[in-house]
Amino acid sequence: PMKRREFLTTTVGIATAIALPAVPQIAAKPRGRKLAIVGAGLAGLVAGYELKRRGFAVTIFEARDRPGGRVLTLREPFTGEQHAEAGAMFIPSSHDLVLKYAREFKLTLNPMPARALSPTLYLHGRKIAPQRPRGYDWPVELSPRERKLTLDEMAELYLGPPLDEIGDPRAPGWPRRALAKYDRVSFAQMLRDRGASPGAIELLRMNDADLIGDGVGSVSALMVLRENKFYETARQTFSLAGGSDRLPYAFAAQLKKELNYGCPAVKIDRTDRSVRLSVLRQGVAETTAFDQVICAVPLTVMDRIEFSPALPAALHDAQTATGYTSVTRVYLQTNGRPWDDTRFGISAYTDLPSMTLVNSTFDQPGANGILHSYMTGANARASAKLDEPGRAEAALGDTEKLFPGMRKSYARSASIAWDDEEWTRGAFAWFRPGQMFELRPRLAQPVDRLVFAGEHMSKYPGWMQGALESGLRAATEVARRR
């Protein structure tokens, strides 16, 4: 991730979890309100976990045969007990909820050395090491002023004032109406408006900003600025030892009796006194009345559920207009690690079709390694059309340019195209210009006894923190209702 200068980075403490309001009076043998949760991703799991602890009778329905949703760790077909992440990978130290539950479940956190987080770049056929001296001869055309700056200084020049102006995205009432000017334009347009040359924009997009939606020319500048603001508050980055899916499985272990796998929701029927939820269990429909329902599924699969009566038009329109980032990831396991004799840390940002290369086994033992290509937008959709051998061949061609010897040491591959996943149809939510102000406020609005949750309506879309934040918000709303 692109950060401002190190001296601007602030230290943050690990906050405690968001407190839920006290549940109404619970007798010695509590009757408990009957609650259903649709979806066992992190949002649904944390809501169920916290509500169960407060005496509610919770039932969770999940279409898949596993918990976690887009938190998915791949262990096959890899050998040597190695794994790679298909979804969530890293945990910045500012993501207090993820750290809180990881510690509560006694999961091991692996800190990432700061040096490993400085990315390698590959641009116009040139591999560029993380350490670049002042006056580096960039393979792009820059203005005379820009040529005198380091990349960090260039980022500070064009992003520093807007980042200062937007304030703290975690503050109540954020974003202020005055910030709509950043939502009305794309990130690339904002850089142009601030005087960045085409070459500077080409450099400043070589980071996570270009991995949101269809890239910096399409995504709201305010969304990218918010992401960068959160990076500023993170002094350390972690991964979960053994795989990110350790977290959803830890929640699931506390919800064994409540979880029902292989049960997709097909209809939610709201009445004045209850919500009738219909699910398919082994292909057979069953309907149960609940006092309230939390719907915690991606917006991309919401149209598979019939809502009766229909959802309010403003909510439905916001749900259908919210975009989801196309992500395809291709994993190459190798005999040995051809990148180990370079200064490559965890990631490389490139202008190749493979886009970002990630060292999946950076913190894993073993002689072998797994390097994976992380593609978004048009590149992800093009890769998704290929078969498995075609995806591996394309990734090998790109990785060989950065790390000669990849093809010779290649052993096996795996891949995932999130657009093709039946119960996801996309990787994470993103907002086009104008949509953060227009759509985002509508997504979290409850409807009668129906409450919604998911990373798409949080301050942290695309992160485990966002899923947990939205699940706790939904649980809070449920617990407040008498």
Coordinates of C-alpha atoms in Angstrom, one line a residue:
P1 CA 0.0 0.0 0.0
M2 CA 1.1 3.5 -0.8
K3 CA 1.7 5.6 2.4
R4 CA 2.6 9.2 3.0
R5 CA 6.0 9.9 4.5
E6 CA 6.9 7.9 7.6
F7 CA 6.9 10.9 9.9
L8 CA 3.2 11.4 9.2
T9 CA 2.4 7.9 10.4
T10 CA 0.7 7.9 13.8
T11 CA 0.5 5.3 16.4
V12 CA -2.8 3.8 17.3
G13 CA -3.8 1.6 20.2
I14 CA -5.7 -1.6 19.8
A15 CA -9.2 -0.6 20.8
T16 CA -11.7 -2.9 22.4
A17 CA -14.7 -4.2 20.4
I18 CA -17.7 -2.2 19.8
A19 CA -20.0 -2.7 22.8
L20 CA -23.5 -4.0 22.2
P21 CA -26.4 -2.5 24.2
A22 CA -27.6 -4.6 27.1
V23 CA -30.2 -7.2 26.0
P24 CA -33.6 -6.7 27.6
Q25 CA -34.3 -8.4 30.8
I26 CA -33.3 -12.1 30.6
A27 CA -34.9 -14.5 33.0
A28 CA -33.1 -17.5 34.6
K29 CA -34.6 -19.6 31.7
P30 CA -34.6 -17.0 29.0
R31 CA -37.2 -17.4 26.3
G32 CA -35.0 -15.4 23.9
R33 CA -36.1 -13.7 20.7
K34 CA -35.8 -16.0 17.7
L35 CA -33.4 -14.5 15.3
A36 CA -32.2 -15.7 11.9
I37 CA -29.0 -14.7 10.1
V38 CA -28.7 -15.3 6.4
G39 CA -25.0 -15.7 5.5
A40 CA -22.1 -17.1 7.5
G41 CA -19.4 -14.8 6.4
L42 CA -17.6 -12.8 9.0
A43 CA -20.5 -10.3 9.3
G44 CA -23.1 -13.0 10.0
L45 CA -20.8 -14.9 12.2
V46 CA -19.9 -12.0 14.5
A47 CA -23.5 -11.0 14.8
G48 CA -24.5 -14.5 15.7
Y49 CA -21.7 -14.9 18.1
E50 CA -22.4 -11.7 20.1
L51 CA -26.2 -12.1 20.1
K52 CA -25.9 -15.7 21.3
R53 CA -23.7 -14.6 24.1
R54 CA -26.5 -12.2 25.1
G55 CA -29.2 -14.9 25.3
F56 CA -30.8 -14.7 21.9
A57 CA -32.0 -17.8 20.1
V58 CA -29.9 -17.6 16.9
T59 CA -30.1 -19.7 13.7
I60 CA -27.6 -19.1 10.9
F61 CA -28.2 -20.3 7.4
E62 CA -25.3 -20.5 4.9
A63 CA -25.6 -21.5 1.3
R64 CA -22.0 -23.0 1.2
D65 CA -20.7 -26.0 3.1
R66 CA -18.2 -23.8 5.0
P67 CA -18.1 -20.6 7.0
G68 CA -16.2 -17.4 6.1
G69 CA -17.6 -16.4 2.7
R70 CA -14.8 -14.4 1.0
V71 CA -12.3 -15.3 3.8
L72 CA -11.0 -18.5 2.1
T73 CA -7.6 -20.2 2.5
L74 CA -6.5 -22.6 -0.2
R75 CA -4.5 -25.6 0.9
E76 CA -4.9 -27.8 -2.1
P77 CA -3.3 -28.7 -4.5
F78 CA -0.3 -27.3 -2.7
T79 CA 2.3 -29.6 -1.1
G80 CA 4.6 -29.1 1.9
E81 CA 1.7 -28.0 4.1
Q82 CA 1.8 -24.6 2.4
H83 CA -1.3 -22.5 1.8
A84 CA -2.4 -19.3 0.0
E85 CA -5.2 -16.8 0.5
A86 CA -8.1 -16.7 -2.0
G87 CA -9.7 -13.8 -0.1
A88 CA -8.6 -11.7 2.9
M89 CA -4.8 -11.7 3.4
F90 CA -3.5 -9.0 5.8
I91 CA -4.5 -7.2 9.0
P92 CA -3.3 -3.6 9.5
S93 CA -2.9 -2.8 13.2
S94 CA -5.6 -0.2 12.9
H95 CA -8.1 -3.0 12.3
D96 CA -8.9 -3.3 16.0
L97 CA -11.9 -5.6 15.7
V98 CA -10.0 -8.3 13.7
L99 CA -7.1 -8.1 16.3
K100 CA -9.6 -8.2 19.2
Y101 CA -11.3 -11.4 18.0
A102 CA -8.0 -13.0 16.9
R103 CA -6.7 -12.6 20.5
E104 CA -10.0 -13.7 22.0
F105 CA -9.8 -16.9 20.1
K106 CA -6.1 -17.3 20.8
L107 CA -5.1 -17.1 17.1
T108 CA -1.4 -16.4 16.3
L109 CA -0.6 -13.2 14.6
N110 CA 2.5 -13.0 12.4
P111 CA 3.9 -9.5 12.1
M112 CA 5.2 -8.4 8.7
P113 CA 8.6 -6.7 8.7
A114 CA 8.3 -3.2 7.5
R115 CA 11.0 -3.8 4.9
A116 CA 8.9 -6.5 3.3
L117 CA 6.0 -4.2 2.8
S118 CA 7.9 -1.9 0.4
P119 CA 6.8 -3.1 -3.0
T120 CA 8.9 -3.9 -6.1
L121 CA 7.6 -2.2 -9.2
Y122 CA 7.6 -3.3 -12.8
L123 CA 6.9 -0.6 -15.4
H124 CA 7.5 -0.4 -19.1
G125 CA 9.7 -3.4 -19.1
R126 CA 11.8 -2.3 -16.2
K127 CA 12.0 -3.9 -12.8
I128 CA 12.3 -1.3 -10.1
A129 CA 13.6 -2.3 -6.6
P130 CA 11.9 -0.9 -3.5
Q131 CA 14.9 1.3 -2.6
R132 CA 15.0 4.2 -5.1
P133 CA 17.4 7.2 -4.7
R134 CA 16.3 10.8 -5.2
G135 CA 16.3 11.7 -8.9
Y136 CA 15.6 8.1 -10.0
D137 CA 15.3 7.9 -13.7
W138 CA 11.6 6.7 -13.9
P139 CA 10.6 5.1 -17.2
V140 CA 7.8 7.7 -17.6
E141 CA 7.7 11.4 -18.7
L142 CA 7.5 13.7 -15.7
S143 CA 7.4 17.5 -15.2
P144 CA 10.6 19.2 -14.2
R145 CA 9.3 19.5 -10.6
E146 CA 8.2 15.9 -10.4
R147 CA 11.6 14.6 -11.6
K148 CA 13.2 16.1 -8.5
L149 CA 10.9 14.2 -6.1
T150 CA 11.0 10.8 -4.6
L151 CA 7.8 8.8 -5.1
D152 CA 6.9 9.4 -1.4
E153 CA 7.3 13.2 -2.0
M154 CA 5.2 13.0 -5.1
A155 CA 2.5 11.3 -3.2
E156 CA 2.7 13.9 -0.5
L157 CA 2.5 16.7 -3.0
Y158 CA -0.7 15.5 -4.7
L159 CA -2.4 13.6 -1.8
G160 CA -1.2 15.3 1.4
P161 CA -3.6 18.2 1.4
P162 CA -6.7 16.1 0.5
L163 CA -5.8 13.5 3.1
D164 CA -5.5 16.3 5.7
E165 CA -8.8 17.8 4.6
I166 CA -10.9 14.6 4.7
G167 CA -10.3 14.1 8.5
D168 CA -10.9 10.9 10.3
P169 CA -13.2 8.5 8.4
R170 CA -14.0 6.8 11.7
A171 CA -15.6 9.9 13.1
P172 CA -19.4 10.1 13.5
G173 CA -21.1 11.8 10.6
W174 CA -18.2 11.2 8.2
P175 CA -18.1 12.2 5.4
R176 CA -19.0 15.9 5.7
R177 CA -20.9 17.4 2.8
A178 CA -17.9 19.5 2.0
L179 CA -16.1 16.4 0.9
A180 CA -18.5 15.6 -1.9
K181 CA -16.1 17.4 -4.2
Y182 CA -13.8 14.4 -3.9
D183 CA -16.6 11.9 -4.4
R184 CA -17.7 13.6 -7.7
V185 CA -14.5 12.8 -9.5
S186 CA -12.4 9.7 -10.0
F187 CA -9.0 9.3 -8.3
A188 CA -7.2 9.9 -11.6
Q189 CA -9.2 13.0 -12.3
M190 CA -8.4 14.4 -8.8
L191 CA -4.7 13.9 -9.5
R192 CA -5.0 15.7 -12.8
D193 CA -7.0 18.5 -11.2
R194 CA -4.2 18.9 -8.7
G195 CA -1.6 19.2 -11.4
A196 CA -0.2 15.7 -11.7
S197 CA 1.3 14.8 -15.1
P198 CA 0.2 11.7 -16.9
G199 CA 3.6 10.1 -15.9
A200 CA 3.0 10.9 -12.2
I201 CA -0.4 9.4 -12.4
E202 CA 1.0 6.3 -13.9
L203 CA 3.4 6.0 -11.0
L204 CA 0.9 6.9 -8.3
R205 CA -1.5 4.2 -9.5
M206 CA 1.1 1.5 -8.9
N207 CA -0.4 0.5 -5.6
D208 CA -3.7 -0.8 -4.1
A209 CA -5.6 2.2 -5.4
D210 CA -5.6 0.7 -8.9
L211 CA -6.9 -2.6 -7.5
I212 CA -10.3 -1.1 -6.5
G213 CA -13.1 -1.7 -8.9
D214 CA -12.0 -0.9 -12.5
G215 CA -9.0 1.1 -11.4
V216 CA -8.2 4.7 -10.6
G217 CA -10.0 6.1 -13.6
S218 CA -13.3 4.7 -12.4
V219 CA -13.3 4.7 -8.6
S220 CA -14.4 7.6 -6.4
A221 CA -11.5 9.7 -5.3
L222 CA -13.0 9.9 -1.8
M223 CA -13.0 6.1 -1.5
V224 CA -9.3 5.9 -2.4
L225 CA -8.5 8.8 0.0
R226 CA -10.3 7.0 2.8
E227 CA -8.3 3.8 2.2
N228 CA -5.0 5.8 2.3
K229 CA -6.1 7.6 5.5
F230 CA -6.6 4.2 7.1
Y231 CA -3.1 3.1 6.0
E232 CA -1.7 6.1 7.7
T233 CA -2.9 4.9 11.1
A234 CA -1.4 1.4 10.8
R235 CA 2.1 1.0 12.3
Q236 CA 2.2 -2.7 11.8
T237 CA 0.7 -5.3 9.4
F238 CA -0.1 -8.9 10.4
S239 CA -1.2 -12.2 8.9
L240 CA -3.0 -15.0 10.7
A241 CA -0.7 -18.0 11.2
G242 CA -2.1 -21.0 9.4
G243 CA -4.4 -19.0 7.2
S244 CA -7.0 -16.2 7.4
D245 CA -9.8 -18.8 7.6
R246 CA -8.7 -19.6 11.1
L247 CA -10.9 -16.6 12.2
P248 CA -14.2 -17.6 10.7
Y249 CA -13.7 -21.2 11.8
A250 CA -13.0 -20.0 15.3
F251 CA -16.4 -18.2 15.3
A252 CA -18.1 -21.3 13.8
A253 CA -16.7 -23.5 16.6
Q254 CA -18.7 -21.3 19.0
L255 CA -21.8 -21.6 16.8
K256 CA -22.0 -25.4 16.0
K257 CA -25.6 -25.8 17.0
E258 CA -26.7 -22.6 15.3
L259 CA -25.0 -23.1 11.9
N260 CA -26.9 -24.7 9.0
Y261 CA -24.8 -25.2 5.9
G262 CA -26.1 -25.9 2.4
C263 CA -29.2 -23.8 3.1
P264 CA -29.6 -20.9 0.7
A265 CA -32.3 -18.4 1.5
V266 CA -35.0 -18.1 -1.2
K267 CA -37.6 -15.9 0.3
I268 CA -38.0 -13.3 3.1
D269 CA -41.6 -12.5 3.9
R270 CA -42.1 -9.6 6.3
T271 CA -45.2 -9.2 8.4
D272 CA -46.1 -6.8 11.3
R273 CA -45.1 -9.3 13.9
S274 CA -42.5 -11.6 12.4
V275 CA -40.3 -12.4 9.4
R276 CA -41.0 -15.7 7.6
L277 CA -37.7 -17.0 6.2
S278 CA -37.7 -19.7 3.5
V279 CA -34.5 -21.7 2.8
L280 CA -33.7 -24.8 0.8
R281 CA -32.4 -27.7 2.8
Q282 CA -31.2 -30.5 0.5
G283 CA -33.3 -29.0 -2.2
V284 CA -36.5 -28.9 -0.2
A285 CA -38.1 -25.6 0.9
E286 CA -38.7 -25.0 4.6
T287 CA -40.2 -21.9 6.1
T288 CA -39.8 -20.7 9.7
A289 CA -41.1 -17.5 11.4
F290 CA -38.5 -15.4 13.3
D291 CA -38.8 -12.2 15.3
Q292 CA -36.0 -10.6 13.3
V293 CA -33.7 -11.5 10.4
I294 CA -30.2 -10.2 9.6
C295 CA -29.4 -10.5 5.9
A296 CA -25.6 -10.7 5.6
V297 CA -25.0 -11.8 2.0
P298 CA -23.3 -9.9 -0.9
L299 CA -25.4 -7.5 -2.8
T300 CA -24.5 -9.4 -6.0
V301 CA -26.6 -12.4 -4.9
M302 CA -29.4 -10.5 -3.3
D303 CA -31.6 -11.0 -6.4
R304 CA -31.7 -14.7 -5.6
I305 CA -33.9 -13.9 -2.6
E306 CA -37.5 -13.0 -3.1
F307 CA -38.5 -10.2 -0.7
S308 CA -42.2 -9.8 0.1
P309 CA -43.3 -7.1 0.2
A310 CA -40.6 -5.7 -2.1
L311 CA -37.8 -3.7 -0.6
P312 CA -38.2 0.1 -0.7
A313 CA -37.1 1.4 -4.1
A314 CA -34.4 3.6 -2.7
L315 CA -32.7 0.6 -1.0
H316 CA -33.2 -1.7 -3.9
D317 CA -31.7 0.8 -6.3
A318 CA -28.7 1.3 -4.1
Q319 CA -28.2 -2.4 -3.8
T320 CA -28.3 -3.0 -7.5
A321 CA -26.1 0.0 -8.4
T322 CA -23.3 -0.8 -6.0
G323 CA -20.4 -2.4 -7.9
Y324 CA -18.3 -5.3 -6.9
T325 CA -14.6 -5.6 -7.9
S326 CA -13.8 -8.4 -10.3
V327 CA -10.9 -10.4 -8.8
T328 CA -9.0 -13.3 -10.3
R329 CA -6.1 -14.9 -8.5
V330 CA -3.6 -17.4 -10.0
Y331 CA -1.3 -19.3 -7.8
L332 CA 2.0 -20.8 -8.9
Q333 CA 3.8 -23.2 -6.5
T334 CA 7.4 -23.7 -7.3
N335 CA 10.3 -26.0 -6.4
G336 CA 12.4 -23.5 -4.5
R337 CA 11.8 -19.8 -4.5
P338 CA 13.3 -18.1 -7.6
W339 CA 12.6 -14.7 -6.0
D340 CA 14.6 -15.2 -2.9
D341 CA 17.9 -13.9 -4.3
T342 CA 16.2 -10.5 -4.9
R343 CA 15.0 -7.8 -2.6
F344 CA 11.4 -8.8 -3.2
G345 CA 9.3 -8.7 -0.1
I346 CA 5.6 -9.4 -0.2
S347 CA 4.3 -7.7 -3.3
A348 CA 5.2 -6.3 -6.7
Y349 CA 2.9 -3.9 -8.6
T350 CA 3.2 -4.1 -12.4
D351 CA 1.7 -2.8 -15.6
L352 CA 1.5 -6.4 -16.8
P353 CA -1.9 -8.2 -17.2
S354 CA -1.0 -10.1 -13.9
M355 CA -1.1 -6.7 -12.2
T356 CA 0.1 -7.5 -8.6
L357 CA 2.4 -10.4 -7.6
V358 CA 2.1 -11.6 -4.0
N359 CA 4.6 -13.7 -2.2
S360 CA 2.0 -16.0 -0.5
T361 CA 4.6 -18.0 1.5
F362 CA 6.6 -15.1 2.9
D363 CA 5.9 -16.2 6.4
Q364 CA 5.7 -19.9 5.8
P365 CA 8.4 -22.5 6.2
G366 CA 9.5 -24.9 3.5
A367 CA 11.8 -25.0 0.6
N368 CA 9.0 -24.5 -1.9
G369 CA 7.1 -21.2 -2.4
I370 CA 3.8 -19.9 -3.8
L371 CA 3.7 -16.7 -5.9
H372 CA 0.4 -15.5 -7.0
S373 CA -1.0 -13.0 -9.4
Y374 CA -3.8 -10.7 -8.1
M375 CA -5.8 -9.2 -10.9
T376 CA -8.8 -6.9 -10.8
G377 CA -11.1 -5.2 -13.2
A378 CA -10.8 -5.9 -16.9
N379 CA -7.6 -8.0 -16.4
A380 CA -9.5 -10.2 -13.9
R381 CA -12.4 -10.7 -16.3
A382 CA -10.1 -11.6 -19.1
S383 CA -8.2 -14.1 -17.0
A384 CA -11.5 -15.6 -15.8
K385 CA -12.3 -16.6 -19.4
L386 CA -9.2 -18.8 -19.6
D387 CA -9.1 -22.4 -18.4
E388 CA -6.7 -23.4 -15.6
P389 CA -3.7 -24.2 -17.8
G390 CA -4.3 -21.0 -19.7
R391 CA -4.3 -18.9 -16.5
A392 CA -1.1 -20.6 -15.3
E393 CA 0.7 -20.0 -18.6
A394 CA -0.2 -16.3 -18.6
A395 CA 0.9 -15.9 -15.0
L396 CA 4.2 -17.8 -15.7
G397 CA 4.9 -15.5 -18.6
D398 CA 4.5 -12.4 -16.5
T399 CA 6.3 -13.7 -13.4
E400 CA 9.3 -14.8 -15.5
K401 CA 9.9 -11.2 -16.5
L402 CA 10.5 -10.2 -12.9
F403 CA 12.0 -13.5 -11.5
P404 CA 13.9 -15.5 -14.2
G405 CA 13.7 -19.2 -13.3
M406 CA 9.9 -19.2 -12.5
R407 CA 9.0 -21.4 -15.5
K408 CA 11.9 -23.8 -14.8
S409 CA 10.9 -24.2 -11.1
Y410 CA 7.1 -24.2 -11.7
A411 CA 5.4 -27.3 -10.1
R412 CA 1.6 -26.7 -10.0
S413 CA -1.1 -24.1 -10.0
A414 CA -4.5 -23.1 -8.7
S415 CA -6.8 -20.2 -9.3
I416 CA -10.0 -18.5 -8.3
A417 CA -12.2 -16.1 -10.2
W418 CA -14.6 -14.5 -7.7
D419 CA -17.0 -13.3 -10.4
D420 CA -17.7 -17.0 -11.1
E421 CA -18.2 -18.0 -7.5
E422 CA -21.9 -18.9 -7.2
W423 CA -22.6 -17.3 -3.8
T424 CA -20.4 -14.2 -4.2
R425 CA -20.3 -13.0 -7.9
G426 CA -17.5 -10.5 -7.1
A427 CA -14.8 -9.8 -4.5
F428 CA -15.7 -6.6 -2.7
A429 CA -17.8 -3.5 -3.0
W430 CA -16.6 -0.3 -4.7
F431 CA -18.1 3.1 -5.4
R432 CA -17.9 5.0 -8.6
P433 CA -17.8 8.8 -8.6
G434 CA -20.8 10.2 -6.7
Q435 CA -21.9 6.9 -5.2
M436 CA -20.4 7.3 -1.7
F437 CA -22.8 10.1 -1.0
E438 CA -25.6 8.8 -3.2
L439 CA -25.7 5.1 -2.4
R440 CA -23.7 4.3 0.7
P441 CA -26.1 5.9 3.3
R442 CA -29.0 3.8 2.0
L443 CA -27.4 0.4 2.1
A444 CA -27.5 0.0 5.9
Q445 CA -31.1 1.1 6.4
P446 CA -33.2 -1.6 8.2
V447 CA -36.6 -2.4 6.8
D448 CA -39.2 -3.3 9.5
R449 CA -37.7 -6.4 11.2
L450 CA -35.1 -7.0 8.5
V451 CA -31.5 -5.7 9.1
F452 CA -28.7 -5.8 6.6
A453 CA -24.9 -6.4 7.2
G454 CA -21.8 -6.9 5.1
E455 CA -18.5 -5.3 4.2
H456 CA -20.2 -3.3 1.5
M457 CA -21.9 -1.0 4.0
S458 CA -18.9 -0.5 6.3
K459 CA -16.1 2.0 6.5
Y460 CA -13.7 -0.7 5.4
P461 CA -15.1 -2.4 2.3
G462 CA -13.0 -5.3 1.1
W463 CA -11.6 -5.9 4.6
M464 CA -12.3 -8.4 7.4
Q465 CA -12.6 -5.3 9.7
G466 CA -15.5 -4.0 7.5
A467 CA -17.4 -7.3 7.8
L468 CA -17.0 -7.4 11.5
E469 CA -17.9 -3.7 11.9
S470 CA -21.1 -4.1 9.9
G471 CA -22.0 -7.4 11.7
L472 CA -21.7 -5.7 15.1
R473 CA -23.8 -2.7 13.9
A474 CA -26.5 -5.1 12.8
A475 CA -26.4 -7.0 16.1
T476 CA -26.6 -3.7 17.9
E477 CA -29.8 -2.7 16.0
V478 CA -31.3 -6.1 16.7
A479 CA -30.5 -6.0 20.4
R480 CA -32.0 -2.5 20.7
R481 CA -35.4 -3.6 19.4
R482 CA -37.9 -4.4 22.1

